[in-house]
Amino acid sequence: MGFFRDHSMPIRKKFVAGNWKMNTTLAEAKALGAAVAKGVGTDSKVTVAVCPPYPWLSAVGDTIKGSSVVLGAQNVHFEKKGAFTGEVSPAMLLEAGCTYAIIGHSERRHILGERESVINHKVHTALEEGLHVILCMGETLSERERNLQERVFQRQVFAACAGLTDEQFHRIVIAYEPVWAIGTGKVATPEQAQDAHKFVRSKLKQLYGDKIAEATPIIYGGSVTPENTAGLMSQPDVDGALVGGASLKADSFLAIVKAAGVV
Ligand code: 13P
């Protein structure tokens, strides 16, 4: 992920992930995976991940073999194995070909009631088992209207990351996703994204020191399109995108990857 030049500031490689959410048939998922793999090829300028629904993971994994696209899951359970009906463990995801798991997405926090203690437990188990984690956070509209976003970021970062070692933290990508921007067509301005990412990075510095904080990719999610990508990516602390709706069409997703790679 990040690497260091002249022992000074790291160059963070851009990271673009497509979160397909609960969309696609098997045929659509395979076609989308194949088209993304073809478009990205083996170019490693941008790290590209696709996160299909659980049942399509292996099939999509087959379509991206030989390309530099990696596979991610949209969720993972907090225990390693056992009597947890309907849940999927980190080891199962690894065996299905996943490198990443998304944890703490706002739809899981707000629709499915996932608490911060559960998110922290999931992060620990996923990292212990060898996954990389895309850790999501972000404020609601009412929190932003009351100017509480920094308080929310601080709480979410500290809660989700409590107890992680430096080595574990190297496998985390943070995704800032303001809830009011998800699926609404209302994208954060580049300045709003930069302010949020800079604040989150300052909290990571407090927890893990400058070197790790500077190497951690902090990506933006919420109504990202090919048109608004370059503006967002031009900000110094915006290191990529977590894309929902626009990741369901290969053309728009690849245009976002391309725009992220030229900044
Ligand atoms: P949209 O890009 O559809 O707004 O979704 C963002 C998101 O939730 C990605 O995880």
Tab-separated table of C-alpha atoms and ligand atoms in Angstrom:
chain	number	residue	atom	x	y	z
A	1	MET	CA	0.000	0.000	0.000
A	2	GLY	CA	1.897	3.112	1.114
A	3	PHE	CA	5.641	3.292	0.677
A	4	PHE	CA	8.305	5.705	1.795
A	5	ARG	CA	10.653	7.795	-0.292
A	6	ASP	CA	13.829	9.317	1.163
A	7	HIS	CA	12.562	8.306	4.635
A	8	SER	CA	10.250	11.318	4.539
A	9	MET	CA	6.590	11.434	3.525
A	10	PRO	CA	4.961	8.316	2.118
A	11	ILE	CA	3.425	8.194	-1.324
A	12	ARG	CA	0.032	6.654	-0.835
A	13	LYS	CA	-1.130	4.588	-3.761
A	14	LYS	CA	-4.695	5.420	-4.801
A	15	PHE	CA	-7.266	2.786	-3.830
A	16	VAL	CA	-10.638	2.417	-5.570
A	17	ALA	CA	-13.164	-0.183	-4.444
A	18	GLY	CA	-16.575	-1.016	-5.860
A	19	ASN	CA	-19.199	-1.931	-3.271
A	20	TRP	CA	-21.892	-3.698	-5.268
A	21	LYS	CA	-24.155	-3.950	-2.198
A	22	MET	CA	-27.172	-6.273	-2.668
A	23	ASN	CA	-27.185	-5.960	-6.446
A	24	THR	CA	-26.442	-8.128	-9.519
A	25	THR	CA	-27.542	-11.551	-10.679
A	26	LEU	CA	-24.802	-14.156	-10.988
A	27	ALA	CA	-24.567	-13.514	-14.725
A	28	GLU	CA	-24.362	-9.738	-14.202
A	29	ALA	CA	-21.741	-10.146	-11.483
A	30	LYS	CA	-19.530	-12.327	-13.685
A	31	ALA	CA	-19.859	-9.946	-16.629
A	32	LEU	CA	-19.052	-6.953	-14.420
A	33	GLY	CA	-16.050	-8.664	-12.833
A	34	ALA	CA	-14.707	-9.680	-16.233
A	35	ALA	CA	-15.170	-6.182	-17.670
A	36	VAL	CA	-13.452	-4.528	-14.701
A	37	ALA	CA	-10.548	-7.017	-14.919
A	38	LYS	CA	-10.188	-6.360	-18.641
A	39	GLY	CA	-10.233	-2.589	-18.164
A	40	VAL	CA	-7.752	-2.580	-15.274
A	41	GLY	CA	-5.476	-5.322	-16.648
A	42	THR	CA	-2.266	-5.632	-14.726
A	43	ASP	CA	-1.819	-1.893	-14.272
A	44	SER	CA	-0.918	-1.328	-10.657
A	45	LYS	CA	-1.071	2.465	-10.564
A	46	VAL	CA	-4.307	2.260	-8.596
A	47	THR	CA	-5.258	-0.590	-6.257
A	48	VAL	CA	-8.677	-1.746	-7.465
A	49	ALA	CA	-11.043	-3.965	-5.478
A	50	VAL	CA	-14.509	-5.288	-6.247
A	51	CYS	CA	-16.861	-6.310	-3.445
A	52	PRO	CA	-19.706	-8.473	-4.793
A	53	PRO	CA	-22.432	-10.093	-2.682
A	54	TYR	CA	-21.255	-13.158	-0.705
A	55	PRO	CA	-22.759	-15.839	-2.993
A	56	TRP	CA	-20.938	-14.468	-6.037
A	57	LEU	CA	-17.491	-14.082	-4.452
A	58	SER	CA	-15.859	-17.200	-5.890
A	59	ALA	CA	-17.392	-16.752	-9.340
A	60	VAL	CA	-16.300	-13.109	-9.531
A	61	GLY	CA	-12.912	-14.129	-8.141
A	62	ASP	CA	-12.495	-16.414	-11.156
A	63	THR	CA	-13.255	-13.561	-13.555
A	64	ILE	CA	-10.542	-11.289	-12.124
A	65	LYS	CA	-7.765	-13.914	-12.038
A	66	GLY	CA	-4.700	-12.756	-13.949
A	67	SER	CA	-5.562	-9.076	-13.463
A	68	SER	CA	-4.451	-6.826	-10.623
A	69	VAL	CA	-8.046	-6.441	-9.374
A	70	VAL	CA	-8.549	-7.871	-5.894
A	71	LEU	CA	-11.638	-9.267	-4.227
A	72	GLY	CA	-13.388	-7.922	-1.146
A	73	ALA	CA	-16.437	-8.902	0.886
A	74	GLN	CA	-19.046	-6.433	2.086
A	75	ASN	CA	-19.110	-7.753	5.630
A	76	VAL	CA	-17.621	-10.434	7.886
A	77	HIS	CA	-18.519	-12.018	11.212
A	78	PHE	CA	-16.734	-11.208	14.469
A	79	GLU	CA	-16.079	-14.804	15.535
A	80	LYS	CA	-13.771	-17.254	13.807
A	81	LYS	CA	-16.238	-20.161	13.624
A	82	GLY	CA	-19.170	-21.756	15.361
A	83	ALA	CA	-22.925	-21.607	15.821
A	84	PHE	CA	-23.688	-18.302	14.108
A	85	THR	CA	-26.466	-19.083	11.670
A	86	GLY	CA	-26.262	-17.092	8.466
A	87	GLU	CA	-22.848	-15.568	9.201
A	88	VAL	CA	-19.583	-15.819	7.250
A	89	SER	CA	-16.138	-16.065	8.870
A	90	PRO	CA	-12.880	-14.371	7.849
A	91	ALA	CA	-11.356	-17.777	7.008
A	92	MET	CA	-14.237	-18.524	4.640
A	93	LEU	CA	-13.724	-15.193	2.906
A	94	LEU	CA	-9.995	-15.852	2.531
A	95	GLU	CA	-10.732	-19.266	1.064
A	96	ALA	CA	-13.237	-17.692	-1.332
A	97	GLY	CA	-10.391	-15.502	-2.601
A	98	CYS	CA	-10.979	-12.284	-0.658
A	99	THR	CA	-8.178	-9.946	0.300
A	100	TYR	CA	-10.438	-7.311	1.877
A	101	ALA	CA	-13.574	-7.102	3.985
A	102	ILE	CA	-15.632	-3.950	4.395
A	103	ILE	CA	-16.460	-3.395	8.058
A	104	GLY	CA	-18.736	-0.790	9.651
A	105	HIS	CA	-20.547	0.361	6.528
A	106	SER	CA	-23.237	2.902	7.427
A	107	GLU	CA	-25.951	0.639	6.054
A	108	ARG	CA	-24.899	-2.003	8.580
A	109	ARG	CA	-24.563	0.554	11.386
A	110	HIS	CA	-27.888	2.285	10.726
A	111	ILE	CA	-30.157	-0.297	9.086
A	112	LEU	CA	-28.852	-3.415	10.830
A	113	GLY	CA	-27.944	-1.785	14.143
A	114	GLU	CA	-24.265	-2.782	14.189
A	115	ARG	CA	-22.716	-1.291	17.297
A	116	GLU	CA	-19.207	0.121	17.662
A	117	SER	CA	-18.154	-2.703	20.000
A	118	VAL	CA	-19.178	-5.215	17.325
A	119	ILE	CA	-17.279	-3.280	14.665
A	120	ASN	CA	-14.147	-3.298	16.842
A	121	HIS	CA	-14.534	-7.056	17.410
A	122	LYS	CA	-14.927	-7.639	13.656
A	123	VAL	CA	-11.838	-5.556	12.865
A	124	HIS	CA	-9.758	-7.557	15.362
A	125	THR	CA	-10.908	-10.950	14.130
A	126	ALA	CA	-10.592	-10.069	10.440
A	127	LEU	CA	-7.031	-8.772	10.903
A	128	GLU	CA	-6.017	-11.678	13.129
A	129	GLU	CA	-7.218	-14.090	10.475
A	130	GLY	CA	-5.258	-12.312	7.735
A	131	LEU	CA	-7.744	-10.108	5.906
A	132	HIS	CA	-7.240	-6.463	5.044
A	133	VAL	CA	-10.041	-4.206	6.259
A	134	ILE	CA	-11.885	-1.317	4.655
A	135	LEU	CA	-13.175	0.409	7.767
A	136	CYS	CA	-16.096	2.777	7.109
A	137	MET	CA	-17.115	5.777	9.145
A	138	GLY	CA	-19.019	8.997	8.661
A	139	GLU	CA	-21.580	11.362	10.134
A	140	THR	CA	-25.330	11.557	9.548
A	141	LEU	CA	-27.020	14.636	8.112
A	142	SER	CA	-28.279	15.732	11.509
A	143	GLU	CA	-24.781	15.378	13.004
A	144	ARG	CA	-23.351	17.524	10.189
A	145	GLU	CA	-26.111	20.120	10.592
A	146	ARG	CA	-25.135	20.409	14.252
A	147	ASN	CA	-21.441	20.557	13.303
A	148	LEU	CA	-20.733	17.396	15.285
A	149	GLN	CA	-18.833	15.564	12.540
A	150	GLU	CA	-15.385	15.773	14.146
A	151	ARG	CA	-16.729	14.467	17.423
A	152	VAL	CA	-18.317	11.579	15.517
A	153	PHE	CA	-15.092	10.786	13.596
A	154	GLN	CA	-13.066	10.779	16.800
A	155	ARG	CA	-15.521	8.446	18.519
A	156	GLN	CA	-15.732	6.110	15.520
A	157	VAL	CA	-11.953	5.943	14.952
A	158	PHE	CA	-11.148	5.336	18.613
A	159	ALA	CA	-13.918	2.755	19.034
A	160	ALA	CA	-13.199	0.776	15.855
A	161	CYS	CA	-9.423	0.760	16.238
A	162	ALA	CA	-9.145	0.164	19.991
A	163	GLY	CA	-6.457	-2.376	20.841
A	164	LEU	CA	-4.936	-2.846	17.382
A	165	THR	CA	-1.201	-3.334	17.033
A	166	ASP	CA	0.859	-1.251	14.608
A	167	GLU	CA	1.341	-4.313	12.418
A	168	GLN	CA	-2.404	-4.911	12.254
A	169	PHE	CA	-3.099	-1.294	11.452
A	170	HIS	CA	-0.962	-1.548	8.310
A	171	ARG	CA	-3.779	-3.647	6.809
A	172	ILE	CA	-6.469	-1.004	7.289
A	173	VAL	CA	-7.933	1.350	4.706
A	174	ILE	CA	-10.267	3.955	6.173
A	175	ALA	CA	-13.337	4.941	4.163
A	176	TYR	CA	-14.950	8.256	5.046
A	177	GLU	CA	-18.566	7.974	3.926
A	178	PRO	CA	-20.854	10.773	5.067
A	179	VAL	CA	-24.244	9.107	5.484
A	180	TRP	CA	-25.996	12.051	3.788
A	181	ALA	CA	-23.932	11.484	0.639
A	182	ILE	CA	-24.538	7.737	0.246
A	183	GLY	CA	-26.876	6.966	-2.622
A	184	THR	CA	-28.275	10.503	-2.568
A	185	GLY	CA	-26.420	12.125	-5.455
A	186	LYS	CA	-25.191	14.729	-2.913
A	187	VAL	CA	-21.425	14.370	-2.952
A	188	ALA	CA	-19.238	16.028	-0.312
A	189	THR	CA	-17.274	18.955	-1.717
A	190	PRO	CA	-13.554	18.312	-2.140
A	191	GLU	CA	-12.991	20.710	0.770
A	192	GLN	CA	-15.444	18.882	3.053
A	193	ALA	CA	-13.782	15.575	2.194
A	194	GLN	CA	-10.301	17.003	2.745
A	195	ASP	CA	-11.255	18.491	6.131
A	196	ALA	CA	-12.724	15.165	7.250
A	197	HIS	CA	-9.781	13.088	6.004
A	198	LYS	CA	-7.240	15.449	7.533
A	199	PHE	CA	-9.020	15.300	10.876
A	200	VAL	CA	-9.227	11.497	10.787
A	201	ARG	CA	-5.519	11.325	9.912
A	202	SER	CA	-4.728	13.590	12.870
A	203	LYS	CA	-6.527	11.074	15.122
A	204	LEU	CA	-4.554	8.207	13.567
A	205	LYS	CA	-1.373	10.148	14.342
A	206	GLN	CA	-2.479	10.368	17.953
A	207	LEU	CA	-3.058	6.610	18.059
A	208	TYR	CA	-0.256	5.219	15.861
A	209	GLY	CA	2.205	8.030	15.225
A	210	ASP	CA	3.007	10.035	12.109
A	211	LYS	CA	4.570	7.278	10.034
A	212	ILE	CA	1.639	4.868	10.153
A	213	ALA	CA	-0.951	7.643	9.893
A	214	GLU	CA	0.742	9.056	6.793
A	215	ALA	CA	0.890	5.621	5.176
A	216	THR	CA	-2.796	4.797	5.788
A	217	PRO	CA	-5.062	5.266	2.774
A	218	ILE	CA	-8.183	7.291	3.626
A	219	ILE	CA	-10.703	6.977	0.807
A	220	TYR	CA	-13.961	8.822	0.223
A	221	GLY	CA	-17.386	7.275	-0.451
A	222	GLY	CA	-20.778	8.794	-1.176
A	223	SER	CA	-22.160	9.542	-4.656
A	224	VAL	CA	-18.748	9.277	-6.349
A	225	THR	CA	-19.065	9.544	-10.146
A	226	PRO	CA	-16.580	9.812	-13.020
A	227	GLU	CA	-17.351	13.553	-13.085
A	228	ASN	CA	-16.557	14.343	-9.452
A	229	THR	CA	-13.617	11.950	-8.922
A	230	ALA	CA	-10.774	14.201	-10.057
A	231	GLY	CA	-11.870	17.071	-7.789
A	232	LEU	CA	-12.024	14.786	-4.770
A	233	MET	CA	-8.725	13.047	-5.594
A	234	SER	CA	-6.911	16.357	-5.991
A	235	GLN	CA	-7.091	16.821	-2.231
A	236	PRO	CA	-3.907	15.827	-0.373
A	237	ASP	CA	-5.606	13.509	2.123
A	238	VAL	CA	-8.116	11.871	-0.255
A	239	ASP	CA	-6.492	8.624	-1.350
A	240	GLY	CA	-9.207	6.953	-3.376
A	241	ALA	CA	-12.888	6.109	-3.487
A	242	LEU	CA	-15.408	3.565	-2.216
A	243	VAL	CA	-17.989	3.516	-4.970
A	244	GLY	CA	-21.553	2.231	-4.700
A	245	GLY	CA	-23.995	2.930	-7.541
A	246	ALA	CA	-21.370	3.927	-10.105
A	247	SER	CA	-19.491	0.643	-9.552
A	248	LEU	CA	-22.365	-1.369	-11.033
A	249	LYS	CA	-21.487	-0.323	-14.571
A	250	ALA	CA	-18.002	-1.231	-15.769
A	251	ASP	CA	-17.701	1.953	-17.852
A	252	SER	CA	-18.383	4.340	-15.000
A	253	PHE	CA	-16.304	2.350	-12.492
A	254	LEU	CA	-13.346	2.209	-14.888
A	255	ALA	CA	-13.688	5.934	-15.566
A	256	ILE	CA	-13.432	6.545	-11.802
A	257	VAL	CA	-10.345	4.280	-11.597
A	258	LYS	CA	-8.792	6.168	-14.490
A	259	ALA	CA	-9.562	9.578	-12.980
A	260	ALA	CA	-8.094	8.456	-9.633
A	261	GLY	CA	-4.930	7.282	-11.379
A	262	VAL	CA	-4.156	10.519	-13.165
A	263	VAL	CA	-4.296	12.754	-10.089
B	1	13P	P1	-23.010	5.435	-3.555
B	1	13P	O1	-21.762	5.566	-4.370
B	1	13P	O2	-24.109	4.709	-4.269
B	1	13P	O3	-23.440	6.752	-2.969
B	1	13P	O4	-22.662	4.482	-2.305
B	1	13P	C1	-21.535	4.759	-1.552
B	1	13P	C2	-21.275	3.642	-0.637
B	1	13P	O5	-22.028	3.393	0.295
B	1	13P	C3	-20.109	2.794	-0.901
B	1	13P	O6	-19.856	1.932	0.152
